[in-house]
PDB file of C-alpha atoms in Angstrom:
ATOM      1  CA  MET D 205       0.001   0.006  -0.003  1.00  0.00           C
ATOM      2  CA  ARG D 206       1.390   3.415  -0.942  1.00  0.00           C
ATOM      3  CA  SER D 207       2.126   5.823   1.880  1.00  0.00           C
ATOM      4  CA  LEU D 208      -0.433   8.420   2.886  1.00  0.00           C
ATOM      5  CA  LYS D 209       2.198  11.078   2.298  1.00  0.00           C
ATOM      6  CA  ALA D 210       2.470  10.016  -1.336  1.00  0.00           C
ATOM      7  CA  LEU D 211      -1.291   9.919  -1.748  1.00  0.00           C
ATOM      8  CA  LEU D 212      -1.684  13.474  -0.457  1.00  0.00           C
ATOM      9  CA  PHE D 213       1.117  14.963  -2.549  1.00  0.00           C
ATOM     10  CA  GLY D 214      -0.119  18.089  -4.292  1.00  0.00           C
ATOM     11  CA  LEU D 215      -3.154  18.324  -2.051  1.00  0.00           C
ATOM     12  CA  ALA D 216      -4.262  21.807  -3.090  1.00  0.00           C
ATOM     13  CA  ILE D 217      -2.769  21.901  -6.590  1.00  0.00           C
ATOM     14  CA  PHE D 218      -5.615  20.496  -8.620  1.00  0.00           C
ATOM     15  CA  CYS D 219      -5.066  20.267 -12.359  1.00  0.00           C
ATOM     16  CA  SER D 220      -8.330  20.551 -14.280  1.00  0.00           C
ATOM     17  CA  GLY D 221      -7.522  18.139 -17.081  1.00  0.00           C
ATOM     18  CA  CYS D 222      -3.838  18.300 -18.116  1.00  0.00           C
ATOM     19  CA  ALA D 223      -3.664  14.578 -18.949  1.00  0.00           C
ATOM     20  CA  ALA D 224      -6.953  14.010 -20.760  1.00  0.00           C
ATOM     21  CA  SER D 225      -6.125  13.054 -24.325  1.00  0.00           C
ATOM     22  CA  TYR D 226      -9.396  14.011 -25.974  1.00  0.00           C
ATOM     23  CA  MET D 227     -13.092  14.135 -25.168  1.00  0.00           C
ATOM     24  CA  LYS D 228     -15.751  12.812 -27.505  1.00  0.00           C
ATOM     25  CA  THR D 229     -18.893  14.837 -28.135  1.00  0.00           C
ATOM     26  CA  GLY D 230     -20.941  14.891 -24.961  1.00  0.00           C
ATOM     27  CA  GLY D 231     -18.081  13.347 -23.030  1.00  0.00           C
ATOM     28  CA  PRO D 232     -16.133  14.501 -19.977  1.00  0.00           C
ATOM     29  CA  VAL D 233     -14.608  17.978 -19.894  1.00  0.00           C
ATOM     30  CA  SER D 234     -12.254  19.641 -17.455  1.00  0.00           C
ATOM     31  CA  LEU D 235     -13.991  21.205 -14.472  1.00  0.00           C
ATOM     32  CA  SER D 236     -14.251  24.985 -14.615  1.00  0.00           C
ATOM     33  CA  LYS D 237     -16.769  27.659 -13.704  1.00  0.00           C
ATOM     34  CA  ASP D 238     -17.918  27.644 -17.349  1.00  0.00           C
ATOM     35  CA  THR D 239     -18.232  23.858 -17.750  1.00  0.00           C
ATOM     36  CA  TYR D 240     -19.826  23.040 -14.398  1.00  0.00           C
ATOM     37  CA  LYS D 241     -23.539  22.169 -14.523  1.00  0.00           C
ATOM     38  CA  ALA D 242     -25.461  21.232 -11.382  1.00  0.00           C
ATOM     39  CA  ASP D 243     -27.380  18.416 -13.116  1.00  0.00           C
ATOM     40  CA  LEU D 244     -24.198  16.644 -14.290  1.00  0.00           C
ATOM     41  CA  GLY D 245     -21.532  14.973 -12.161  1.00  0.00           C
ATOM     42  CA  VAL D 246     -17.974  15.807 -11.155  1.00  0.00           C
ATOM     43  CA  LEU D 247     -15.224  13.185 -11.001  1.00  0.00           C
ATOM     44  CA  ILE D 248     -12.164  13.665  -8.783  1.00  0.00           C
ATOM     45  CA  ILE D 249      -9.266  11.342  -9.534  1.00  0.00           C
ATOM     46  CA  GLN D 250      -5.497  11.303  -9.025  1.00  0.00           C
ATOM     47  CA  VAL D 251      -2.935   9.602 -11.277  1.00  0.00           C
ATOM     48  CA  ASN D 252       0.764   8.827 -10.914  1.00  0.00           C
ATOM     49  CA  TRP D 253       2.378   8.732 -14.347  1.00  0.00           C
ATOM     50  CA  GLY D 254       5.932   8.479 -13.002  1.00  0.00           C
ATOM     51  CA  ARG D 255       8.408   5.758 -13.902  1.00  0.00           C
ATOM     52  CA  VAL D 256       8.836   3.142 -11.155  1.00  0.00           C
ATOM     53  CA  TRP D 257      12.251   1.498 -10.882  1.00  0.00           C
ATOM     54  CA  LYS D 258      12.727  -2.144  -9.920  1.00  0.00           C
ATOM     55  CA  CYS D 259       9.059  -2.886 -10.519  1.00  0.00           C
ATOM     56  CA  GLY D 260       8.395  -6.591 -10.193  1.00  0.00           C
ATOM     57  CA  GLN D 261      10.811  -8.487 -12.405  1.00  0.00           C
ATOM     58  CA  PHE D 262      11.466  -5.436 -14.588  1.00  0.00           C
ATOM     59  CA  GLU D 263      14.071  -2.694 -14.466  1.00  0.00           C
ATOM     60  CA  ASN D 264      11.278  -0.119 -14.644  1.00  0.00           C
ATOM     61  CA  ALA D 265       7.620   0.338 -15.500  1.00  0.00           C
ATOM     62  CA  GLN D 266       5.359   3.276 -16.227  1.00  0.00           C
ATOM     63  CA  LEU D 267       1.622   3.802 -16.582  1.00  0.00           C
ATOM     64  CA  HIS D 268       0.970   5.347 -20.000  1.00  0.00           C
ATOM     65  CA  ALA D 269      -2.833   5.460 -20.344  1.00  0.00           C
ATOM     66  CA  PHE D 270      -6.208   4.156 -19.185  1.00  0.00           C
ATOM     67  CA  THR D 271      -9.814   4.589 -20.257  1.00  0.00           C
ATOM     68  CA  PHE D 272     -13.228   4.633 -18.608  1.00  0.00           C
ATOM     69  CA  THR D 273     -16.334   4.222 -20.809  1.00  0.00           C
ATOM     70  CA  LYS D 274     -19.886   5.054 -19.798  1.00  0.00           C
ATOM     71  CA  SER D 275     -22.189   2.045 -19.579  1.00  0.00           C
ATOM     72  CA  PRO D 276     -23.576   0.647 -21.808  1.00  0.00           C
ATOM     73  CA  ILE D 277     -20.245   0.594 -23.602  1.00  0.00           C
ATOM     74  CA  ASP D 278     -21.411  -1.017 -26.843  1.00  0.00           C
ATOM     75  CA  THR D 279     -23.152   1.988 -28.347  1.00  0.00           C
ATOM     76  CA  PRO D 280     -22.512   3.666 -31.726  1.00  0.00           C
ATOM     77  CA  GLU D 281     -20.887   6.689 -30.007  1.00  0.00           C
ATOM     78  CA  PRO D 282     -19.632   5.604 -26.574  1.00  0.00           C
ATOM     79  CA  VAL D 283     -18.779   8.299 -24.037  1.00  0.00           C
ATOM     80  CA  SER D 284     -15.237   7.809 -22.757  1.00  0.00           C
ATOM     81  CA  LEU D 285     -12.692   9.463 -20.511  1.00  0.00           C
ATOM     82  CA  ASP D 286      -9.270   8.775 -22.048  1.00  0.00           C
ATOM     83  CA  LEU D 287      -6.404   9.596 -19.720  1.00  0.00           C
ATOM     84  CA  GLU D 288      -2.858   9.663 -21.078  1.00  0.00           C
ATOM     85  CA  MET D 289       0.561  10.462 -19.658  1.00  0.00           C
ATOM     86  CA  PRO D 290       1.034  14.237 -20.136  1.00  0.00           C
ATOM     87  CA  SER D 291       4.610  13.836 -21.358  1.00  0.00           C
ATOM     88  CA  LYS D 292       6.937  10.976 -22.211  1.00  0.00           C
ATOM     89  CA  LEU D 293       9.829  12.961 -20.741  1.00  0.00           C
ATOM     90  CA  ASN D 294      10.364  14.444 -17.284  1.00  0.00           C
ATOM     91  CA  VAL D 295       7.320  12.923 -15.606  1.00  0.00           C
ATOM     92  CA  ASP D 296       7.711  13.055 -11.837  1.00  0.00           C
ATOM     93  CA  ASN D 297       6.878  10.054  -9.684  1.00  0.00           C
ATOM     94  CA  LYS D 298       3.985  11.738  -7.862  1.00  0.00           C
ATOM     95  CA  PHE D 299       0.191  11.816  -7.944  1.00  0.00           C
ATOM     96  CA  LEU D 300      -1.433  14.526 -10.038  1.00  0.00           C
ATOM     97  CA  PRO D 301      -5.017  15.566  -9.282  1.00  0.00           C
ATOM     98  CA  TYR D 302      -7.736  15.974 -11.917  1.00  0.00           C
ATOM     99  CA  ALA D 303     -11.364  17.056 -11.914  1.00  0.00           C
ATOM    100  CA  PHE D 304     -13.833  16.414 -14.730  1.00  0.00           C
ATOM    101  CA  VAL D 305     -17.451  17.244 -15.448  1.00  0.00           C
ATOM    102  CA  ILE D 306     -19.050  14.019 -16.656  1.00  0.00           C
ATOM    103  CA  GLN D 307     -22.437  12.641 -17.642  1.00  0.00           C
ATOM    104  CA  PRO D 308     -24.040  10.863 -14.676  1.00  0.00           C
ATOM    105  CA  GLY D 309     -23.983   7.088 -14.741  1.00  0.00           C
ATOM    106  CA  GLU D 310     -21.786   4.044 -14.361  1.00  0.00           C
ATOM    107  CA  TYR D 311     -18.341   4.038 -15.944  1.00  0.00           C
ATOM    108  CA  VAL D 312     -16.382   0.896 -16.787  1.00  0.00           C
ATOM    109  CA  LEU D 313     -12.623   0.455 -17.072  1.00  0.00           C
ATOM    110  CA  THR D 314     -12.183  -0.544 -20.729  1.00  0.00           C
ATOM    111  CA  GLY D 315      -8.450  -0.200 -21.282  1.00  0.00           C
ATOM    112  CA  PHE D 316      -4.997   0.524 -19.881  1.00  0.00           C
ATOM    113  CA  ASP D 317      -1.402   0.559 -21.080  1.00  0.00           C
ATOM    114  CA  VAL D 318       1.642  -0.067 -18.858  1.00  0.00           C
ATOM    115  CA  LYS D 319       5.109   0.213 -20.408  1.00  0.00           C
ATOM    116  CA  ILE D 320       7.646  -2.324 -19.071  1.00  0.00           C
ATOM    117  CA  ALA D 321      11.389  -2.498 -19.601  1.00  0.00           C
ATOM    118  CA  ARG D 322      13.957  -5.147 -18.738  1.00  0.00           C
ATOM    119  CA  SER D 323      16.652  -2.907 -20.217  1.00  0.00           C
ATOM    120  CA  VAL D 324      17.013   0.082 -22.525  1.00  0.00           C
ATOM    121  CA  THR D 325      16.592  -2.177 -25.566  1.00  0.00           C
ATOM    122  CA  ASP D 326      14.098  -4.735 -24.149  1.00  0.00           C
ATOM    123  CA  VAL D 327      10.858  -2.822 -23.868  1.00  0.00           C
ATOM    124  CA  GLY D 328       7.235  -3.986 -24.024  1.00  0.00           C
ATOM    125  CA  HIS D 329       3.701  -3.201 -22.843  1.00  0.00           C
ATOM    126  CA  ILE D 330       1.113  -4.830 -20.594  1.00  0.00           C
ATOM    127  CA  LYS D 331      -2.298  -3.810 -21.904  1.00  0.00           C
ATOM    128  CA  GLY D 332      -5.860  -4.213 -20.760  1.00  0.00           C
ATOM    129  CA  SER D 333      -8.739  -4.012 -23.246  1.00  0.00           C
ATOM    130  CA  LYS D 334     -12.438  -4.753 -23.454  1.00  0.00           C
ATOM    131  CA  ASP D 335     -11.456  -8.319 -24.408  1.00  0.00           C
ATOM    132  CA  ASN D 336      -9.955  -9.046 -20.969  1.00  0.00           C
ATOM    133  CA  LEU D 337     -11.596  -6.359 -18.783  1.00  0.00           C
ATOM    134  CA  ILE D 338     -15.136  -7.390 -19.776  1.00  0.00           C
ATOM    135  CA  LYS D 339     -16.019 -11.069 -19.270  1.00  0.00           C
ATOM    136  CA  ASP D 340     -19.453 -12.477 -20.138  1.00  0.00           C
ATOM    137  CA  GLY D 341     -20.762  -8.943 -20.130  1.00  0.00           C
ATOM    138  CA  LYS D 342     -19.413  -8.243 -16.641  1.00  0.00           C
ATOM    139  CA  PRO D 343     -16.864  -5.447 -15.970  1.00  0.00           C
ATOM    140  CA  VAL D 344     -14.225  -7.488 -14.141  1.00  0.00           C
ATOM    141  CA  GLY D 345     -11.735  -4.604 -14.260  1.00  0.00           C
ATOM    142  CA  GLY D 346     -14.017  -2.397 -12.225  1.00  0.00           C
ATOM    143  CA  THR D 347     -16.510   0.471 -12.282  1.00  0.00           C
ATOM    144  CA  PHE D 348     -17.412   3.767 -10.646  1.00  0.00           C
ATOM    145  CA  THR D 349     -20.726   5.609 -10.468  1.00  0.00           C
ATOM    146  CA  VAL D 350     -21.505   9.311 -10.337  1.00  0.00           C
ATOM    147  CA  ASN D 351     -25.108  10.416  -9.881  1.00  0.00           C
ATOM    148  CA  PRO D 352     -26.608  13.720 -11.107  1.00  0.00           C
ATOM    149  CA  GLY D 353     -25.376  16.671  -9.074  1.00  0.00           C
ATOM    150  CA  GLU D 354     -22.694  14.672  -7.230  1.00  0.00           C
ATOM    151  CA  ILE D 355     -18.992  15.330  -6.811  1.00  0.00           C
ATOM    152  CA  VAL D 356     -17.261  11.980  -6.297  1.00  0.00           C
ATOM    153  CA  TYR D 357     -13.690  11.014  -5.372  1.00  0.00           C
ATOM    154  CA  VAL D 358     -12.922   7.572  -6.876  1.00  0.00           C
ATOM    155  CA  GLY D 359      -9.313   7.031  -5.815  1.00  0.00           C
ATOM    156  CA  HIS D 360      -5.643   7.331  -6.705  1.00  0.00           C
ATOM    157  CA  PHE D 361      -4.401   5.376  -9.723  1.00  0.00           C
ATOM    158  CA  GLY D 362      -0.836   4.228 -10.323  1.00  0.00           C
ATOM    159  CA  LEU D 363       1.192   1.032 -10.566  1.00  0.00           C
ATOM    160  CA  ASP D 364       1.400  -2.030  -8.373  1.00  0.00           C
ATOM    161  CA  CYS D 365       4.754  -3.819  -8.607  1.00  0.00           C
ATOM    162  CA  GLY D 366       3.888  -7.368  -7.594  1.00  0.00           C
ATOM    163  CA  ALA D 367       4.475 -10.358  -9.842  1.00  0.00           C
ATOM    164  CA  GLU D 368       4.167  -8.002 -12.796  1.00  0.00           C
ATOM    165  CA  PRO D 369       3.463  -4.258 -13.072  1.00  0.00           C
ATOM    166  CA  PHE D 370      -0.267  -3.572 -13.154  1.00  0.00           C
ATOM    167  CA  LEU D 371      -2.692  -0.681 -12.905  1.00  0.00           C
ATOM    168  CA  TRP D 372      -3.731  -0.252  -9.271  1.00  0.00           C
ATOM    169  CA  ARG D 373      -6.295   1.835  -7.371  1.00  0.00           C
ATOM    170  CA  SER D 374      -5.247   3.092  -3.943  1.00  0.00           C
ATOM    171  CA  TYR D 375      -7.014   5.611  -1.725  1.00  0.00           C
ATOM    172  CA  ILE D 376      -7.008   8.163   1.077  1.00  0.00           C
ATOM    173  CA  GLN D 377      -7.289   6.107   4.245  1.00  0.00           C
ATOM    174  CA  ASP D 378      -9.106   8.228   6.836  1.00  0.00           C
ATOM    175  CA  ARG D 379     -11.715  10.954   7.290  1.00  0.00           C
ATOM    176  CA  GLU D 380      -9.356  13.644   8.544  1.00  0.00           C
ATOM    177  CA  ASN D 381      -7.125  13.482   5.513  1.00  0.00           C
ATOM    178  CA  PHE D 382     -10.098  13.223   3.155  1.00  0.00           C
ATOM    179  CA  GLU D 383     -11.423  16.491   4.628  1.00  0.00           C
ATOM    180  CA  ARG D 384      -7.988  18.112   4.088  1.00  0.00           C
ATOM    181  CA  TYR D 385      -7.950  16.804   0.546  1.00  0.00           C
ATOM    182  CA  ILE D 386     -11.386  18.263  -0.243  1.00  0.00           C
ATOM    183  CA  ALA D 387     -10.358  21.567   1.355  1.00  0.00           C
ATOM    184  CA  GLY D 388      -7.619  21.756  -1.296  1.00  0.00           C
ATOM    185  CA  PHE D 389     -10.112  20.932  -4.034  1.00  0.00           C
ATOM    186  CA  ARG D 390     -12.437  23.709  -2.867  1.00  0.00           C
ATOM    187  CA  ILE D 391      -9.627  26.271  -2.858  1.00  0.00           C
ATOM    188  CA  LYS D 392      -9.051  25.493  -6.517  1.00  0.00           C
ATOM    189  CA  PHE D 393     -12.743  25.360  -7.403  1.00  0.00           C
ATOM    190  CA  PRO D 394     -14.576  27.755  -5.047  1.00  0.00           C
ATOM    191  CA  PHE D 395     -17.719  27.811  -7.247  1.00  0.00           C
ATOM    192  CA  VAL D 396     -18.544  24.254  -6.051  1.00  0.00           C
ATOM    193  CA  ALA D 397     -17.472  24.794  -2.428  1.00  0.00           C
ATOM    194  CA  GLN D 398     -21.035  24.316  -1.184  1.00  0.00           C
ATOM    195  CA  VAL D 399     -21.577  21.017  -3.024  1.00  0.00           C
ATOM    196  CA  PRO D 400     -21.069  17.892  -0.866  1.00  0.00           C
ATOM    197  CA  VAL D 401     -18.236  15.614  -1.952  1.00  0.00           C
ATOM    198  CA  HIS D 402     -18.685  11.829  -1.850  1.00  0.00           C
ATOM    199  CA  TYR D 403     -15.952   9.294  -1.109  1.00  0.00           C
ATOM    200  CA  ARG D 404     -16.941   6.433  -3.434  1.00  0.00           C
ATOM    201  CA  LEU D 405     -13.991   4.420  -4.671  1.00  0.00           C
ATOM    202  CA  PHE D 406     -13.652   2.812  -8.079  1.00  0.00           C
ATOM    203  CA  SER D 407     -15.078  -0.628  -7.304  1.00  0.00           C
ATOM    204  CA  THR D 408     -12.793  -3.499  -8.248  1.00  0.00           C
ATOM    205  CA  GLU D 409     -11.637  -6.903  -7.049  1.00  0.00           C
ATOM    206  CA  LEU D 410      -8.835  -7.087  -9.615  1.00  0.00           C
ATOM    207  CA  LEU D 411      -7.071  -3.712  -9.360  1.00  0.00           C
ATOM    208  CA  GLY D 412      -7.438  -2.655  -5.733  1.00  0.00           C
ATOM    209  CA  ARG D 413      -8.589  -3.636  -2.264  1.00  0.00           C
ATOM    210  CA  PRO D 414     -12.173  -3.057  -1.116  1.00  0.00           C
ATOM    211  CA  PHE D 415     -12.518  -0.115   1.247  1.00  0.00           C
ATOM    212  CA  ALA D 416     -15.345   2.109   2.512  1.00  0.00           C
ATOM    213  CA  LEU D 417     -14.785   5.264   4.535  1.00  0.00           C
ATOM    214  CA  LYS D 418     -16.938   5.887   7.593  1.00  0.00           C
ATOM    215  CA  GLY D 419     -18.409   9.332   7.133  1.00  0.00           C
ATOM    216  CA  SER D 420     -18.052   9.250   3.354  1.00  0.00           C
ATOM    217  CA  ILE D 421     -19.553  12.679   2.562  1.00  0.00           C
ATOM    218  CA  VAL D 422     -17.877  16.027   3.214  1.00  0.00           C
ATOM    219  CA  ASN D 423     -20.532  18.729   3.284  1.00  0.00           C
TER     220      ASN D 423
END
């Protein structure tokens, strides 16, 4: 489990979308006073794009991208949030915060890309896709839900370095630090300071441990 200090890095320095690759029509947009709408939802998420050395059996590994798609995912124009590493050079090993305005509903993890390297010349990728993250119609990778009018924190995403590098969801571990975290969010986005914030983690059995916070709403 990553340290609480690492999870809270950059507490009040929210970035409103600097790693989102592109947004399809009607899809998520960076949170701002102009984009916020009270009948939509707001997603709070943190991502560590930094290179991790001595990760599993590899010399290093690095999360490059991952995607959430609004359920149902098999529609002619699916709504997706595509997150990509902001730069392939000079990416610090720290969590960066993001906030997005999204359509309410359930979102499914439909893809991820982890770069792995045994050496400078021996480089590959571990990838997740709908083929292995959706089994018999069930989202085995995981899901999160944001209801109309809600602001929801779904967790911190980075790498786990077990048997092999893998996308992993960690989280803020107590109420006090969650309140401090949301205080930082509200400094950056004062126009939603009166909206309650929900602690509702990305739900997964594959890419993170189950956890529920007592007192999960900060008013």
